[in-house]
Amino acid sequence: MTHRPGHLVLNAFLMSSGHHEASWRLPQSPPGAASLSLEHFVHLARVAEAGTLDSVFFADSPQLQGDVGRRPSGTLDPIVLLTALAGATQHIGLIGTASTTYNSPYNLARRFASLDHVSGGRAGWNVVTTAGPAAARNFGLDEQPLHAARYERAAEFLDVAFGLWDSWEEDAILADKAAGVWADGSKVHAIEHVGTHFSVAGPLTTHRTPQGRPVIVQAGSSHDGKELAARYADAVFTAHQTFEDTRAFYLDLKGRAVAHGRDPQDVKILPGIVPAIGSTEAEAKAVERELDELIEPRYALQQLARTLRVDPADLRLDSHLPADLPDEDEIEGAKSRYTLIVQLARRENLTVRELIGRLGGGRGHRTFAGTPEQIADTIQAWYDDGAADGFNIMAPVLPSGLEAFVEHVVPVLRSRGLFRTAYEGTTLREHYGLTVPENRWTAARTLTPATTGA
Ligand SMILES: Cc1cc2nc3c(=O)[nH]c(=O)nc-3n(C[C@H](O)[C@H](O)[C@H](O)COP(=O)(O)O)c2cc1C
């Protein structure tokens, strides 16, 4: 796969005081409620924008996750937060997570279209199906829908959303004062969707958005997750530990996109990297060690037990994982993360304590401690050798880790001609090097008899 020169994608994945679970315990970390502080996130978005990063991103789940004792908990609704960030920034893309299991497509398509309008074409949606039974109980369900059913609903959800985003053609608005006609009704379309999960008439309340539709991101790496991404996504967030696994995933997903009739360049693969940056390798490793020593194993042990679907009493800190863990097929939660964690423990023969240490930095994303040049070397190698189109930058500590990345790593990437020195476009699609999707009604209207075969 050849990349366009200088077109590495860099997305800043933002999370309260940082991705390392003990980041909030460092003396310099923002006190208390960094996870709900607009000021904190405005600062981070502006730092990312000063480094000409492509986008910022917020994860989300409609449930209070994990143990509140463990780390700053609580999250703002990403669309509300991103709307505020749209007013505080000018260029950077704004990507938020929303669940297809616990939303309805009309409301969500409308909100993301609104974000695209108010941000001038910078909106992105990380489409997730939400793993975890606690969320189900916030929506009148006793159990979460099964994994396959969640992905089936997600596909229909996206069909409806894509239809709604196409419901206004680009040139529907006439604003013809002389004739007294504001819009051409023949270019505003109902969708009349009647499917297994949804009945939606349309059209949408918002006009065609600056990007045609928001950038669609997908972050599930199970078989069904990859299929959903291959059909609908413009970008894929993914977690891997090794170059070989990332490269295999990259080739697999690009192949699936081609099987769905798509150009593989139209699906950007962005693995996560958690960079601990130091002016020497020893300094970077000391930063990482300081954080790891602050991990409280009792919380991490509970979390690991939940992910593995075992009784916490069956996990002993200085022993290996139980031998009789379920296969991925039997997992109804987050399948690919389950497999990643079990494979990591088995491949490196880790005890539970060591595994918790490895996951504390980035929850399964690749952690890397080094100098700015070493971090740039890793990014460049994975990009050049066809394992990534860019990266999810997951600073272990915020804001300092993102500030260090922008101040020290971005200049190295620029000096190697890998990364932009100024924004060239205005929309997130332009930053990522993606085309604007054609409106289906306009396309049908402009088909000539020769091309329709009529
Ligand atoms: C970078 C990244 C970010 C993610 N963000 C979210 C999120 O915000 N909410 C969520 O429910 N899942 C999130 N996930 C998890 C996946 O979207 C997916 O729900 C989970 O892995 C289960 O999918 P799978 O069974 O297809 O692997 C994220 C995954 C990655 C790699």
PDB file of N, CA, C and O in Angstrom, residues 350-409:
ATOM      1  N   LEU A 350       2.971 -13.908  31.095  1.00  0.00           N
ATOM      2  CA  LEU A 350       2.862 -12.905  32.161  1.00  0.00           C
ATOM      3  C   LEU A 350       2.046 -13.435  33.337  1.00  0.00           C
ATOM      4  O   LEU A 350       1.052 -14.153  33.143  1.00  0.00           O
ATOM      5  N   THR A 351       2.455 -13.044  34.532  1.00  0.00           N
ATOM      6  CA  THR A 351       1.596 -13.296  35.693  1.00  0.00           C
ATOM      7  C   THR A 351       0.468 -12.265  35.661  1.00  0.00           C
ATOM      8  O   THR A 351       0.537 -11.274  34.912  1.00  0.00           O
ATOM      9  N   VAL A 352      -0.531 -12.467  36.504  1.00  0.00           N
ATOM     10  CA  VAL A 352      -1.641 -11.501  36.555  1.00  0.00           C
ATOM     11  C   VAL A 352      -1.105 -10.118  36.934  1.00  0.00           C
ATOM     12  O   VAL A 352      -1.496  -9.104  36.353  1.00  0.00           O
ATOM     13  N   ARG A 353      -0.168 -10.060  37.874  1.00  0.00           N
ATOM     14  CA  ARG A 353       0.396  -8.763  38.280  1.00  0.00           C
ATOM     15  C   ARG A 353       1.082  -8.086  37.092  1.00  0.00           C
ATOM     16  O   ARG A 353       0.905  -6.889  36.846  1.00  0.00           O
ATOM     17  N   GLU A 354       1.875  -8.864  36.348  1.00  0.00           N
ATOM     18  CA  GLU A 354       2.579  -8.283  35.185  1.00  0.00           C
ATOM     19  C   GLU A 354       1.575  -7.860  34.106  1.00  0.00           C
ATOM     20  O   GLU A 354       1.728  -6.819  33.469  1.00  0.00           O
ATOM     21  N   LEU A 355       0.548  -8.663  33.920  1.00  0.00           N
ATOM     22  CA  LEU A 355      -0.471  -8.327  32.913  1.00  0.00           C
ATOM     23  C   LEU A 355      -1.180  -7.019  33.281  1.00  0.00           C
ATOM     24  O   LEU A 355      -1.368  -6.141  32.439  1.00  0.00           O
ATOM     25  N   ILE A 356      -1.524  -6.887  34.549  1.00  0.00           N
ATOM     26  CA  ILE A 356      -2.173  -5.653  35.014  1.00  0.00           C
ATOM     27  C   ILE A 356      -1.270  -4.453  34.767  1.00  0.00           C
ATOM     28  O   ILE A 356      -1.713  -3.392  34.330  1.00  0.00           O
ATOM     29  N   GLY A 357       0.027  -4.636  35.012  1.00  0.00           N
ATOM     30  CA  GLY A 357       0.996  -3.560  34.743  1.00  0.00           C
ATOM     31  C   GLY A 357       0.993  -3.191  33.273  1.00  0.00           C
ATOM     32  O   GLY A 357       0.983  -2.008  32.908  1.00  0.00           O
ATOM     33  N   ARG A 358       0.964  -4.207  32.403  1.00  0.00           N
ATOM     34  CA  ARG A 358       0.989  -3.934  30.957  1.00  0.00           C
ATOM     35  C   ARG A 358      -0.292  -3.238  30.491  1.00  0.00           C
ATOM     36  O   ARG A 358      -0.273  -2.406  29.587  1.00  0.00           O
ATOM     37  N   LEU A 359      -1.421  -3.588  31.111  1.00  0.00           N
ATOM     38  CA  LEU A 359      -2.698  -3.003  30.665  1.00  0.00           C
ATOM     39  C   LEU A 359      -2.951  -1.635  31.293  1.00  0.00           C
ATOM     40  O   LEU A 359      -3.725  -0.840  30.760  1.00  0.00           O
ATOM     41  N   GLY A 360      -2.291  -1.356  32.406  1.00  0.00           N
ATOM     42  CA  GLY A 360      -2.533  -0.099  33.123  1.00  0.00           C
ATOM     43  C   GLY A 360      -2.152   1.116  32.303  1.00  0.00           C
ATOM     44  O   GLY A 360      -2.735   2.186  32.430  1.00  0.00           O
ATOM     45  N   GLY A 361      -1.163   0.957  31.426  1.00  0.00           N
ATOM     46  CA  GLY A 361      -0.705   2.094  30.627  1.00  0.00           C
ATOM     47  C   GLY A 361      -1.640   2.444  29.498  1.00  0.00           C
ATOM     48  O   GLY A 361      -1.819   3.615  29.171  1.00  0.00           O
ATOM     49  N   GLY A 362      -2.267   1.447  28.889  1.00  0.00           N
ATOM     50  CA  GLY A 362      -3.066   1.756  27.699  1.00  0.00           C
ATOM     51  C   GLY A 362      -4.168   0.754  27.417  1.00  0.00           C
ATOM     52  O   GLY A 362      -4.640   0.667  26.285  1.00  0.00           O
ATOM     53  N   ARG A 363      -4.571  -0.023  28.416  1.00  0.00           N
ATOM     54  CA  ARG A 363      -5.716  -0.936  28.279  1.00  0.00           C
ATOM     55  C   ARG A 363      -5.573  -1.890  27.082  1.00  0.00           C
ATOM     56  O   ARG A 363      -6.561  -2.263  26.473  1.00  0.00           O
ATOM     57  N   GLY A 364      -4.359  -2.218  26.706  1.00  0.00           N
ATOM     58  CA  GLY A 364      -4.172  -3.146  25.588  1.00  0.00           C
ATOM     59  C   GLY A 364      -3.577  -2.470  24.371  1.00  0.00           C
ATOM     60  O   GLY A 364      -3.097  -3.139  23.452  1.00  0.00           O
ATOM     61  N   HIS A 365      -3.590  -1.149  24.319  1.00  0.00           N
ATOM     62  CA  HIS A 365      -2.892  -0.446  23.239  1.00  0.00           C
ATOM     63  C   HIS A 365      -1.385  -0.537  23.495  1.00  0.00           C
ATOM     64  O   HIS A 365      -0.940  -0.719  24.626  1.00  0.00           O
ATOM     65  N   ARG A 366      -0.624  -0.359  22.426  1.00  0.00           N
ATOM     66  CA  ARG A 366       0.819  -0.516  22.532  1.00  0.00           C
ATOM     67  C   ARG A 366       1.422   0.656  23.313  1.00  0.00           C
ATOM     68  O   ARG A 366       1.197   1.817  22.969  1.00  0.00           O
ATOM     69  N   THR A 367       2.168   0.354  24.377  1.00  0.00           N
ATOM     70  CA  THR A 367       2.856   1.415  25.111  1.00  0.00           C
ATOM     71  C   THR A 367       4.300   1.457  24.618  1.00  0.00           C
ATOM     72  O   THR A 367       4.853   0.438  24.194  1.00  0.00           O
ATOM     73  N   PHE A 368       4.883   2.634  24.628  1.00  0.00           N
ATOM     74  CA  PHE A 368       6.251   2.768  24.128  1.00  0.00           C
ATOM     75  C   PHE A 368       6.937   3.925  24.851  1.00  0.00           C
ATOM     76  O   PHE A 368       6.450   5.059  24.807  1.00  0.00           O
ATOM     77  N   ALA A 369       8.038   3.627  25.524  1.00  0.00           N
ATOM     78  CA  ALA A 369       8.790   4.677  26.222  1.00  0.00           C
ATOM     79  C   ALA A 369      10.071   4.945  25.452  1.00  0.00           C
ATOM     80  O   ALA A 369      10.835   4.012  25.176  1.00  0.00           O
ATOM     81  N   GLY A 370      10.304   6.195  25.091  1.00  0.00           N
ATOM     82  CA  GLY A 370      11.531   6.498  24.352  1.00  0.00           C
ATOM     83  C   GLY A 370      11.698   7.984  24.124  1.00  0.00           C
ATOM     84  O   GLY A 370      10.908   8.815  24.579  1.00  0.00           O
ATOM     85  N   THR A 371      12.746   8.305  23.380  1.00  0.00           N
ATOM     86  CA  THR A 371      13.010   9.699  23.021  1.00  0.00           C
ATOM     87  C   THR A 371      12.070  10.090  21.874  1.00  0.00           C
ATOM     88  O   THR A 371      11.497   9.212  21.211  1.00  0.00           O
ATOM     89  N   PRO A 372      11.941  11.390  21.604  1.00  0.00           N
ATOM     90  CA  PRO A 372      11.105  11.803  20.466  1.00  0.00           C
ATOM     91  C   PRO A 372      11.519  11.111  19.166  1.00  0.00           C
ATOM     92  O   PRO A 372      10.669  10.686  18.389  1.00  0.00           O
ATOM     93  N   GLU A 373      12.820  10.959  18.943  1.00  0.00           N
ATOM     94  CA  GLU A 373      13.292  10.299  17.708  1.00  0.00           C
ATOM     95  C   GLU A 373      12.865   8.836  17.690  1.00  0.00           C
ATOM     96  O   GLU A 373      12.447   8.323  16.659  1.00  0.00           O
ATOM     97  N   GLN A 374      12.982   8.166  18.828  1.00  0.00           N
ATOM     98  CA  GLN A 374      12.585   6.745  18.873  1.00  0.00           C
ATOM     99  C   GLN A 374      11.077   6.589  18.626  1.00  0.00           C
ATOM    100  O   GLN A 374      10.653   5.650  17.953  1.00  0.00           O
ATOM    101  N   ILE A 375      10.293   7.505  19.181  1.00  0.00           N
ATOM    102  CA  ILE A 375       8.842   7.423  18.952  1.00  0.00           C
ATOM    103  C   ILE A 375       8.535   7.705  17.477  1.00  0.00           C
ATOM    104  O   ILE A 375       7.742   6.998  16.845  1.00  0.00           O
ATOM    105  N   ALA A 376       9.203   8.708  16.921  1.00  0.00           N
ATOM    106  CA  ALA A 376       9.020   8.996  15.486  1.00  0.00           C
ATOM    107  C   ALA A 376       9.475   7.801  14.637  1.00  0.00           C
ATOM    108  O   ALA A 376       8.849   7.483  13.624  1.00  0.00           O
ATOM    109  N   ASP A 377      10.549   7.110  15.056  1.00  0.00           N
ATOM    110  CA  ASP A 377      11.028   5.927  14.308  1.00  0.00           C
ATOM    111  C   ASP A 377       9.938   4.853  14.259  1.00  0.00           C
ATOM    112  O   ASP A 377       9.696   4.243  13.215  1.00  0.00           O
ATOM    113  N   THR A 378       9.306   4.606  15.402  1.00  0.00           N
ATOM    114  CA  THR A 378       8.258   3.583  15.462  1.00  0.00           C
ATOM    115  C   THR A 378       7.089   3.967  14.569  1.00  0.00           C
ATOM    116  O   THR A 378       6.581   3.149  13.783  1.00  0.00           O
ATOM    117  N   ILE A 379       6.661   5.226  14.684  1.00  0.00           N
ATOM    118  CA  ILE A 379       5.541   5.698  13.871  1.00  0.00           C
ATOM    119  C   ILE A 379       5.887   5.548  12.387  1.00  0.00           C
ATOM    120  O   ILE A 379       5.101   5.030  11.594  1.00  0.00           O
ATOM    121  N   GLN A 380       7.087   5.965  12.046  1.00  0.00           N
ATOM    122  CA  GLN A 380       7.492   5.909  10.634  1.00  0.00           C
ATOM    123  C   GLN A 380       7.582   4.472  10.131  1.00  0.00           C
ATOM    124  O   GLN A 380       7.130   4.156   9.029  1.00  0.00           O
ATOM    125  N   ALA A 381       8.140   3.591  10.962  1.00  0.00           N
ATOM    126  CA  ALA A 381       8.314   2.196  10.511  1.00  0.00           C
ATOM    127  C   ALA A 381       6.951   1.556  10.248  1.00  0.00           C
ATOM    128  O   ALA A 381       6.742   0.912   9.213  1.00  0.00           O
ATOM    129  N   TRP A 382       6.011   1.732  11.164  1.00  0.00           N
ATOM    130  CA  TRP A 382       4.696   1.104  10.991  1.00  0.00           C
ATOM    131  C   TRP A 382       3.956   1.698   9.807  1.00  0.00           C
ATOM    132  O   TRP A 382       3.213   1.011   9.108  1.00  0.00           O
ATOM    133  N   TYR A 383       4.167   2.991   9.589  1.00  0.00           N
ATOM    134  CA  TYR A 383       3.505   3.681   8.472  1.00  0.00           C
ATOM    135  C   TYR A 383       4.136   3.234   7.144  1.00  0.00           C
ATOM    136  O   TYR A 383       3.440   2.787   6.235  1.00  0.00           O
ATOM    137  N   ASP A 384       5.466   3.303   7.091  1.00  0.00           N
ATOM    138  CA  ASP A 384       6.150   2.959   5.836  1.00  0.00           C
ATOM    139  C   ASP A 384       5.982   1.480   5.482  1.00  0.00           C
ATOM    140  O   ASP A 384       5.903   1.122   4.312  1.00  0.00           O
ATOM    141  N   ASP A 385       5.955   0.621   6.500  1.00  0.00           N
ATOM    142  CA  ASP A 385       5.903  -0.824   6.230  1.00  0.00           C
ATOM    143  C   ASP A 385       4.477  -1.361   6.127  1.00  0.00           C
ATOM    144  O   ASP A 385       4.257  -2.576   6.168  1.00  0.00           O
ATOM    145  N   GLY A 386       3.519  -0.460   6.002  1.00  0.00           N
ATOM    146  CA  GLY A 386       2.165  -0.888   5.680  1.00  0.00           C
ATOM    147  C   GLY A 386       1.392  -1.549   6.808  1.00  0.00           C
ATOM    148  O   GLY A 386       0.665  -2.513   6.590  1.00  0.00           O
ATOM    149  N   ALA A 387       1.549  -1.023   8.048  1.00  0.00           N
ATOM    150  CA  ALA A 387       0.721  -1.541   9.142  1.00  0.00           C
ATOM    151  C   ALA A 387      -0.247  -0.477   9.643  1.00  0.00           C
ATOM    152  O   ALA A 387      -1.112  -0.770  10.478  1.00  0.00           O
ATOM    153  N   ALA A 388      -0.103   0.770   9.155  1.00  0.00           N
ATOM    154  CA  ALA A 388      -0.933   1.862   9.672  1.00  0.00           C
ATOM    155  C   ALA A 388      -0.972   3.008   8.661  1.00  0.00           C
ATOM    156  O   ALA A 388      -0.002   3.233   7.942  1.00  0.00           O
ATOM    157  N   ASP A 389      -2.121   3.703   8.628  1.00  0.00           N
ATOM    158  CA  ASP A 389      -2.206   4.946   7.848  1.00  0.00           C
ATOM    159  C   ASP A 389      -1.975   6.149   8.754  1.00  0.00           C
ATOM    160  O   ASP A 389      -1.957   7.290   8.295  1.00  0.00           O
ATOM    161  N   GLY A 390      -1.879   5.889  10.036  1.00  0.00           N
ATOM    162  CA  GLY A 390      -1.686   6.939  11.017  1.00  0.00           C
ATOM    163  C   GLY A 390      -1.882   6.325  12.390  1.00  0.00           C
ATOM    164  O   GLY A 390      -1.943   5.089  12.514  1.00  0.00           O
ATOM    165  N   PHE A 391      -1.998   7.164  13.403  1.00  0.00           N
ATOM    166  CA  PHE A 391      -2.038   6.650  14.782  1.00  0.00           C
ATOM    167  C   PHE A 391      -3.018   7.423  15.644  1.00  0.00           C
ATOM    168  O   PHE A 391      -3.275   8.606  15.436  1.00  0.00           O
ATOM    169  N   ASN A 392      -3.521   6.690  16.622  1.00  0.00           N
ATOM    170  CA  ASN A 392      -4.259   7.267  17.723  1.00  0.00           C
ATOM    171  C   ASN A 392      -3.229   7.580  18.794  1.00  0.00           C
ATOM    172  O   ASN A 392      -2.632   6.652  19.356  1.00  0.00           O
ATOM    173  N   ILE A 393      -2.992   8.848  19.056  1.00  0.00           N
ATOM    174  CA  ILE A 393      -1.982   9.214  20.051  1.00  0.00           C
ATOM    175  C   ILE A 393      -2.659   9.286  21.419  1.00  0.00           C
ATOM    176  O   ILE A 393      -3.536  10.127  21.647  1.00  0.00           O
ATOM    177  N   MET A 394      -2.244   8.394  22.303  1.00  0.00           N
ATOM    178  CA  MET A 394      -2.912   8.253  23.599  1.00  0.00           C
ATOM    179  C   MET A 394      -1.928   8.623  24.706  1.00  0.00           C
ATOM    180  O   MET A 394      -1.271   7.749  25.283  1.00  0.00           O
ATOM    181  N   ALA A 395      -1.803   9.922  24.977  1.00  0.00           N
ATOM    182  CA  ALA A 395      -0.797  10.373  25.946  1.00  0.00           C
ATOM    183  C   ALA A 395      -1.082   9.743  27.306  1.00  0.00           C
ATOM    184  O   ALA A 395      -2.210   9.778  27.780  1.00  0.00           O
ATOM    185  N   PRO A 396      -0.044   9.176  27.944  1.00  0.00           N
ATOM    186  CA  PRO A 396      -0.289   8.547  29.247  1.00  0.00           C
ATOM    187  C   PRO A 396      -0.718   9.555  30.305  1.00  0.00           C
ATOM    188  O   PRO A 396      -1.508   9.228  31.186  1.00  0.00           O
ATOM    189  N   VAL A 397      -0.200  10.797  30.207  1.00  0.00           N
ATOM    190  CA  VAL A 397      -0.560  11.844  31.162  1.00  0.00           C
ATOM    191  C   VAL A 397      -0.981  13.078  30.373  1.00  0.00           C
ATOM    192  O   VAL A 397      -0.305  13.462  29.417  1.00  0.00           O
ATOM    193  N   LEU A 398      -2.088  13.696  30.788  1.00  0.00           N
ATOM    194  CA  LEU A 398      -2.569  14.913  30.101  1.00  0.00           C
ATOM    195  C   LEU A 398      -2.673  16.063  31.102  1.00  0.00           C
ATOM    196  O   LEU A 398      -3.078  15.830  32.241  1.00  0.00           O
ATOM    197  N   PRO A 399      -2.308  17.271  30.696  1.00  0.00           N
ATOM    198  CA  PRO A 399      -1.954  17.649  29.329  1.00  0.00           C
ATOM    199  C   PRO A 399      -0.490  17.412  28.941  1.00  0.00           C
ATOM    200  O   PRO A 399      -0.149  17.511  27.767  1.00  0.00           O
ATOM    201  N   SER A 400       0.398  17.106  29.926  1.00  0.00           N
ATOM    202  CA  SER A 400       1.846  17.160  29.627  1.00  0.00           C
ATOM    203  C   SER A 400       2.268  16.214  28.498  1.00  0.00           C
ATOM    204  O   SER A 400       3.132  16.561  27.690  1.00  0.00           O
ATOM    205  N   GLY A 401       1.655  15.033  28.406  1.00  0.00           N
ATOM    206  CA  GLY A 401       2.068  14.066  27.378  1.00  0.00           C
ATOM    207  C   GLY A 401       1.733  14.536  25.973  1.00  0.00           C
ATOM    208  O   GLY A 401       2.497  14.284  25.026  1.00  0.00           O
ATOM    209  N   LEU A 402       0.598  15.232  25.833  1.00  0.00           N
ATOM    210  CA  LEU A 402       0.235  15.748  24.502  1.00  0.00           C
ATOM    211  C   LEU A 402       1.111  16.957  24.158  1.00  0.00           C
ATOM    212  O   LEU A 402       1.562  17.122  23.021  1.00  0.00           O
ATOM    213  N   GLU A 403       1.355  17.793  25.162  1.00  0.00           N
ATOM    214  CA  GLU A 403       2.239  18.944  24.934  1.00  0.00           C
ATOM    215  C   GLU A 403       3.619  18.464  24.476  1.00  0.00           C
ATOM    216  O   GLU A 403       4.190  18.999  23.520  1.00  0.00           O
ATOM    217  N   ALA A 404       4.133  17.432  25.144  1.00  0.00           N
ATOM    218  CA  ALA A 404       5.466  16.909  24.775  1.00  0.00           C
ATOM    219  C   ALA A 404       5.437  16.312  23.371  1.00  0.00           C
ATOM    220  O   ALA A 404       6.386  16.480  22.597  1.00  0.00           O
ATOM    221  N   PHE A 405       4.353  15.631  23.024  1.00  0.00           N
ATOM    222  CA  PHE A 405       4.265  15.032  21.683  1.00  0.00           C
ATOM    223  C   PHE A 405       4.302  16.125  20.611  1.00  0.00           C
ATOM    224  O   PHE A 405       5.034  16.031  19.618  1.00  0.00           O
ATOM    225  N   VAL A 406       3.503  17.183  20.848  1.00  0.00           N
ATOM    226  CA  VAL A 406       3.428  18.260  19.848  1.00  0.00           C
ATOM    227  C   VAL A 406       4.750  19.028  19.784  1.00  0.00           C
ATOM    228  O   VAL A 406       5.231  19.376  18.703  1.00  0.00           O
ATOM    229  N   GLU A 407       5.346  19.246  20.950  1.00  0.00           N
ATOM    230  CA  GLU A 407       6.577  20.045  20.980  1.00  0.00           C
ATOM    231  C   GLU A 407       7.789  19.276  20.452  1.00  0.00           C
ATOM    232  O   GLU A 407       8.666  19.852  19.819  1.00  0.00           O
ATOM    233  N   HIS A 408       7.838  17.960  20.704  1.00  0.00           N
ATOM    234  CA  HIS A 408       9.084  17.232  20.414  1.00  0.00           C
ATOM    235  C   HIS A 408       8.971  16.161  19.330  1.00  0.00           C
ATOM    236  O   HIS A 408       9.936  15.921  18.626  1.00  0.00           O
ATOM    237  N   VAL A 409       7.825  15.494  19.225  1.00  0.00           N
ATOM    238  CA  VAL A 409       7.722  14.409  18.231  1.00  0.00           C
ATOM    239  C   VAL A 409       7.243  14.959  16.883  1.00  0.00           C
ATOM    240  O   VAL A 409       7.796  14.608  15.833  1.00  0.00           O
TER     241      VAL A 409
END
